[in-house]
């Protein structure tokens, strides 16, 4: 079992090393051999090599990728945190241009490693910046 402070530190260190310093091999230190990815179309397991390839793909698409952590709410075996990613999107047809979008990530921690992952990204904002949407779409409305 981890403490909430250990999990907060894990969030900060993982994101610093993997997403900001682009040290993809650090995935080995934070993930078990198999990680459960929660997905609306059906949960599935992915090994470390698969996780690293997903990260490499994002880093190839977003040059200079940076991820800034916002609020972290940690328990003894789970954490949810907000983040904002930024960088320069590489588009073969239009060149390179800046993007910025946010999201929320959930992790379940087992034996000090990220055993389950889930989250949402603001794909409406990213899609607008990429030109997929011709006008800005509000997905969440204030109440």
PDB file of N, CA and C in Angstrom, residues 82-128:
ATOM      1  N   UNK A  82      -5.656  16.412 -12.911  1.00  0.00           N
ATOM      2  CA  UNK A  82      -5.887  17.179 -14.130  1.00  0.00           C
ATOM      3  C   UNK A  82      -4.537  17.531 -14.735  1.00  0.00           C
ATOM      4  N   UNK A  83      -4.561  17.782 -16.029  1.00  0.00           N
ATOM      5  CA  UNK A  83      -3.324  18.137 -16.731  1.00  0.00           C
ATOM      6  C   UNK A  83      -3.638  18.984 -17.959  1.00  0.00           C
ATOM      7  N   UNK A  84      -2.610  19.656 -18.437  1.00  0.00           N
ATOM      8  CA  UNK A  84      -2.696  20.388 -19.699  1.00  0.00           C
ATOM      9  C   UNK A  84      -1.447  20.048 -20.506  1.00  0.00           C
ATOM     10  N   UNK A  85      -1.662  19.634 -21.736  1.00  0.00           N
ATOM     11  CA  UNK A  85      -0.559  19.298 -22.639  1.00  0.00           C
ATOM     12  C   UNK A  85      -0.412  20.402 -23.674  1.00  0.00           C
ATOM     13  N   UNK A  86       0.811  20.622 -24.098  1.00  0.00           N
ATOM     14  CA  UNK A  86       1.089  21.626 -25.124  1.00  0.00           C
ATOM     15  C   UNK A  86       2.299  21.177 -25.928  1.00  0.00           C
ATOM     16  N   UNK A  87       2.387  21.691 -27.124  1.00  0.00           N
ATOM     17  CA  UNK A  87       3.521  21.407 -28.000  1.00  0.00           C
ATOM     18  C   UNK A  87       3.172  21.843 -29.404  1.00  0.00           C
ATOM     19  N   UNK A  88       3.925  21.366 -30.355  1.00  0.00           N
ATOM     20  CA  UNK A  88       3.715  21.709 -31.759  1.00  0.00           C
ATOM     21  C   UNK A  88       3.294  20.467 -32.529  1.00  0.00           C
ATOM     22  N   UNK A  89       2.077  20.496 -33.036  1.00  0.00           N
ATOM     23  CA  UNK A  89       1.512  19.380 -33.790  1.00  0.00           C
ATOM     24  C   UNK A  89       2.193  19.291 -35.148  1.00  0.00           C
ATOM     25  N   UNK A  90       2.587  18.092 -35.513  1.00  0.00           N
ATOM     26  CA  UNK A  90       3.211  17.873 -36.820  1.00  0.00           C
ATOM     27  C   UNK A  90       2.166  17.341 -37.782  1.00  0.00           C
ATOM     28  N   UNK A  91       1.888  18.106 -38.803  1.00  0.00           N
ATOM     29  CA  UNK A  91       0.901  17.726 -39.801  1.00  0.00           C
ATOM     30  C   UNK A  91       1.595  17.727 -41.159  1.00  0.00           C
ATOM     31  N   UNK A  92       1.615  16.584 -41.823  1.00  0.00           N
ATOM     32  CA  UNK A  92       2.297  16.463 -43.098  1.00  0.00           C
ATOM     33  C   UNK A  92       1.810  17.425 -44.158  1.00  0.00           C
ATOM     34  N   UNK A  93       0.531  17.766 -44.135  1.00  0.00           N
ATOM     35  CA  UNK A  93      -0.032  18.659 -45.148  1.00  0.00           C
ATOM     36  C   UNK A  93       0.088  20.133 -44.777  1.00  0.00           C
ATOM     37  N   UNK A  94      -0.067  20.453 -43.489  1.00  0.00           N
ATOM     38  CA  UNK A  94      -0.111  21.861 -43.072  1.00  0.00           C
ATOM     39  C   UNK A  94       1.129  22.310 -42.334  1.00  0.00           C
ATOM     40  N   UNK A  95       2.054  21.440 -42.095  1.00  0.00           N
ATOM     41  CA  UNK A  95       3.263  21.816 -41.366  1.00  0.00           C
ATOM     42  C   UNK A  95       3.146  21.598 -39.882  1.00  0.00           C
ATOM     43  N   UNK A  96       3.764  22.471 -39.116  1.00  0.00           N
ATOM     44  CA  UNK A  96       3.807  22.362 -37.659  1.00  0.00           C
ATOM     45  C   UNK A  96       3.130  23.596 -37.064  1.00  0.00           C
ATOM     46  N   UNK A  97       2.245  23.373 -36.083  1.00  0.00           N
ATOM     47  CA  UNK A  97       1.568  24.485 -35.442  1.00  0.00           C
ATOM     48  C   UNK A  97       1.271  24.140 -33.987  1.00  0.00           C
ATOM     49  N   UNK A  98       1.172  25.166 -33.108  1.00  0.00           N
ATOM     50  CA  UNK A  98       0.994  24.921 -31.678  1.00  0.00           C
ATOM     51  C   UNK A  98      -0.394  24.385 -31.331  1.00  0.00           C
ATOM     52  N   UNK A  99      -0.417  23.502 -30.331  1.00  0.00           N
ATOM     53  CA  UNK A  99      -1.670  22.992 -29.770  1.00  0.00           C
ATOM     54  C   UNK A  99      -1.576  23.033 -28.254  1.00  0.00           C
ATOM     55  N   UNK A 100      -2.744  23.115 -27.614  1.00  0.00           N
ATOM     56  CA  UNK A 100      -2.843  23.093 -26.152  1.00  0.00           C
ATOM     57  C   UNK A 100      -4.219  22.525 -25.804  1.00  0.00           C
ATOM     58  N   UNK A 101      -4.242  21.502 -24.949  1.00  0.00           N
ATOM     59  CA  UNK A 101      -5.507  20.894 -24.548  1.00  0.00           C
ATOM     60  C   UNK A 101      -5.327  20.231 -23.195  1.00  0.00           C
ATOM     61  N   UNK A 102      -6.431  19.961 -22.531  1.00  0.00           N
ATOM     62  CA  UNK A 102      -6.366  19.416 -21.184  1.00  0.00           C
ATOM     63  C   UNK A 102      -7.008  18.049 -21.062  1.00  0.00           C
ATOM     64  N   UNK A 103      -6.982  17.557 -19.835  1.00  0.00           N
ATOM     65  CA  UNK A 103      -7.604  16.273 -19.567  1.00  0.00           C
ATOM     66  C   UNK A 103      -7.552  15.917 -18.095  1.00  0.00           C
ATOM     67  N   UNK A 104      -8.089  14.746 -17.815  1.00  0.00           N
ATOM     68  CA  UNK A 104      -8.110  14.185 -16.464  1.00  0.00           C
ATOM     69  C   UNK A 104      -7.681  12.728 -16.566  1.00  0.00           C
ATOM     70  N   UNK A 105      -6.805  12.311 -15.671  1.00  0.00           N
ATOM     71  CA  UNK A 105      -6.312  10.931 -15.672  1.00  0.00           C
ATOM     72  C   UNK A 105      -6.614  10.276 -14.330  1.00  0.00           C
ATOM     73  N   UNK A 106      -6.956   8.990 -14.390  1.00  0.00           N
ATOM     74  CA  UNK A 106      -7.183   8.157 -13.201  1.00  0.00           C
ATOM     75  C   UNK A 106      -6.198   7.005 -13.233  1.00  0.00           C
ATOM     76  N   UNK A 107      -5.539   6.733 -12.113  1.00  0.00           N
ATOM     77  CA  UNK A 107      -4.679   5.558 -11.958  1.00  0.00           C
ATOM     78  C   UNK A 107      -5.090   4.802 -10.700  1.00  0.00           C
ATOM     79  N   UNK A 108      -5.035   3.482 -10.780  1.00  0.00           N
ATOM     80  CA  UNK A 108      -5.114   2.637  -9.583  1.00  0.00           C
ATOM     81  C   UNK A 108      -3.701   2.117  -9.365  1.00  0.00           C
ATOM     82  N   UNK A 109      -3.230   2.210  -8.137  1.00  0.00           N
ATOM     83  CA  UNK A 109      -1.866   1.818  -7.794  1.00  0.00           C
ATOM     84  C   UNK A 109      -1.891   0.487  -7.043  1.00  0.00           C
ATOM     85  N   UNK A 110      -1.117  -0.466  -7.512  1.00  0.00           N
ATOM     86  CA  UNK A 110      -0.974  -1.765  -6.857  1.00  0.00           C
ATOM     87  C   UNK A 110       0.518  -2.050  -6.725  1.00  0.00           C
ATOM     88  N   UNK A 111       0.965  -2.332  -5.519  1.00  0.00           N
ATOM     89  CA  UNK A 111       2.380  -2.609  -5.249  1.00  0.00           C
ATOM     90  C   UNK A 111       3.297  -1.505  -5.771  1.00  0.00           C
ATOM     91  N   UNK A 112       2.847  -0.248  -5.628  1.00  0.00           N
ATOM     92  CA  UNK A 112       3.665   0.884  -6.005  1.00  0.00           C
ATOM     93  C   UNK A 112       3.781   1.147  -7.497  1.00  0.00           C
ATOM     94  N   UNK A 113       2.910   0.489  -8.286  1.00  0.00           N
ATOM     95  CA  UNK A 113       2.952   0.674  -9.749  1.00  0.00           C
ATOM     96  C   UNK A 113       1.562   1.003 -10.274  1.00  0.00           C
ATOM     97  N   UNK A 114       1.516   1.615 -11.452  1.00  0.00           N
ATOM     98  CA  UNK A 114       0.255   2.038 -12.074  1.00  0.00           C
ATOM     99  C   UNK A 114      -0.387   0.818 -12.735  1.00  0.00           C
ATOM    100  N   UNK A 115      -1.312   0.175 -12.019  1.00  0.00           N
ATOM    101  CA  UNK A 115      -1.895  -1.084 -12.478  1.00  0.00           C
ATOM    102  C   UNK A 115      -3.096  -0.872 -13.402  1.00  0.00           C
ATOM    103  N   UNK A 116      -3.821   0.246 -13.226  1.00  0.00           N
ATOM    104  CA  UNK A 116      -4.974   0.579 -14.076  1.00  0.00           C
ATOM    105  C   UNK A 116      -4.855   2.029 -14.487  1.00  0.00           C
ATOM    106  N   UNK A 117      -5.273   2.304 -15.722  1.00  0.00           N
ATOM    107  CA  UNK A 117      -5.247   3.673 -16.246  1.00  0.00           C
ATOM    108  C   UNK A 117      -6.563   3.975 -16.946  1.00  0.00           C
ATOM    109  N   UNK A 118      -7.018   5.201 -16.759  1.00  0.00           N
ATOM    110  CA  UNK A 118      -8.210   5.675 -17.452  1.00  0.00           C
ATOM    111  C   UNK A 118      -8.097   7.185 -17.526  1.00  0.00           C
ATOM    112  N   UNK A 119      -8.943   7.805 -18.294  1.00  0.00           N
ATOM    113  CA  UNK A 119      -8.934   9.253 -18.343  1.00  0.00           C
ATOM    114  C   UNK A 119      -9.669   9.777 -19.549  1.00  0.00           C
ATOM    115  N   UNK A 120      -9.736  11.096 -19.600  1.00  0.00           N
ATOM    116  CA  UNK A 120     -10.345  11.765 -20.740  1.00  0.00           C
ATOM    117  C   UNK A 120      -9.434  12.904 -21.185  1.00  0.00           C
ATOM    118  N   UNK A 121      -9.442  13.152 -22.475  1.00  0.00           N
ATOM    119  CA  UNK A 121      -8.724  14.286 -23.054  1.00  0.00           C
ATOM    120  C   UNK A 121      -9.749  15.189 -23.719  1.00  0.00           C
ATOM    121  N   UNK A 122      -9.477  16.464 -23.729  1.00  0.00           N
ATOM    122  CA  UNK A 122     -10.368  17.430 -24.363  1.00  0.00           C
ATOM    123  C   UNK A 122     -10.157  17.384 -25.872  1.00  0.00           C
ATOM    124  N   UNK A 123     -10.714  16.356 -26.487  1.00  0.00           N
ATOM    125  CA  UNK A 123     -10.544  16.162 -27.922  1.00  0.00           C
ATOM    126  C   UNK A 123     -11.300  17.198 -28.740  1.00  0.00           C
ATOM    127  N   UNK A 124     -12.329  17.831 -28.155  1.00  0.00           N
ATOM    128  CA  UNK A 124     -13.043  18.892 -28.875  1.00  0.00           C
ATOM    129  C   UNK A 124     -12.118  20.092 -29.092  1.00  0.00           C
ATOM    130  N   UNK A 125     -11.374  20.477 -28.061  1.00  0.00           N
ATOM    131  CA  UNK A 125     -10.430  21.587 -28.193  1.00  0.00           C
ATOM    132  C   UNK A 125      -9.308  21.223 -29.149  1.00  0.00           C
ATOM    133  N   UNK A 126      -8.757  20.026 -29.005  1.00  0.00           N
ATOM    134  CA  UNK A 126      -7.691  19.597 -29.913  1.00  0.00           C
ATOM    135  C   UNK A 126      -8.203  19.546 -31.344  1.00  0.00           C
ATOM    136  N   UNK A 127      -9.396  19.002 -31.548  1.00  0.00           N
ATOM    137  CA  UNK A 127      -9.970  18.925 -32.890  1.00  0.00           C
ATOM    138  C   UNK A 127     -10.163  20.287 -33.519  1.00  0.00           C
ATOM    139  N   UNK A 128     -10.565  21.266 -32.726  1.00  0.00           N
ATOM    140  CA  UNK A 128     -10.720  22.636 -33.225  1.00  0.00           C
ATOM    141  C   UNK A 128      -9.361  23.189 -33.664  1.00  0.00           C
TER     142      UNK A 128
END
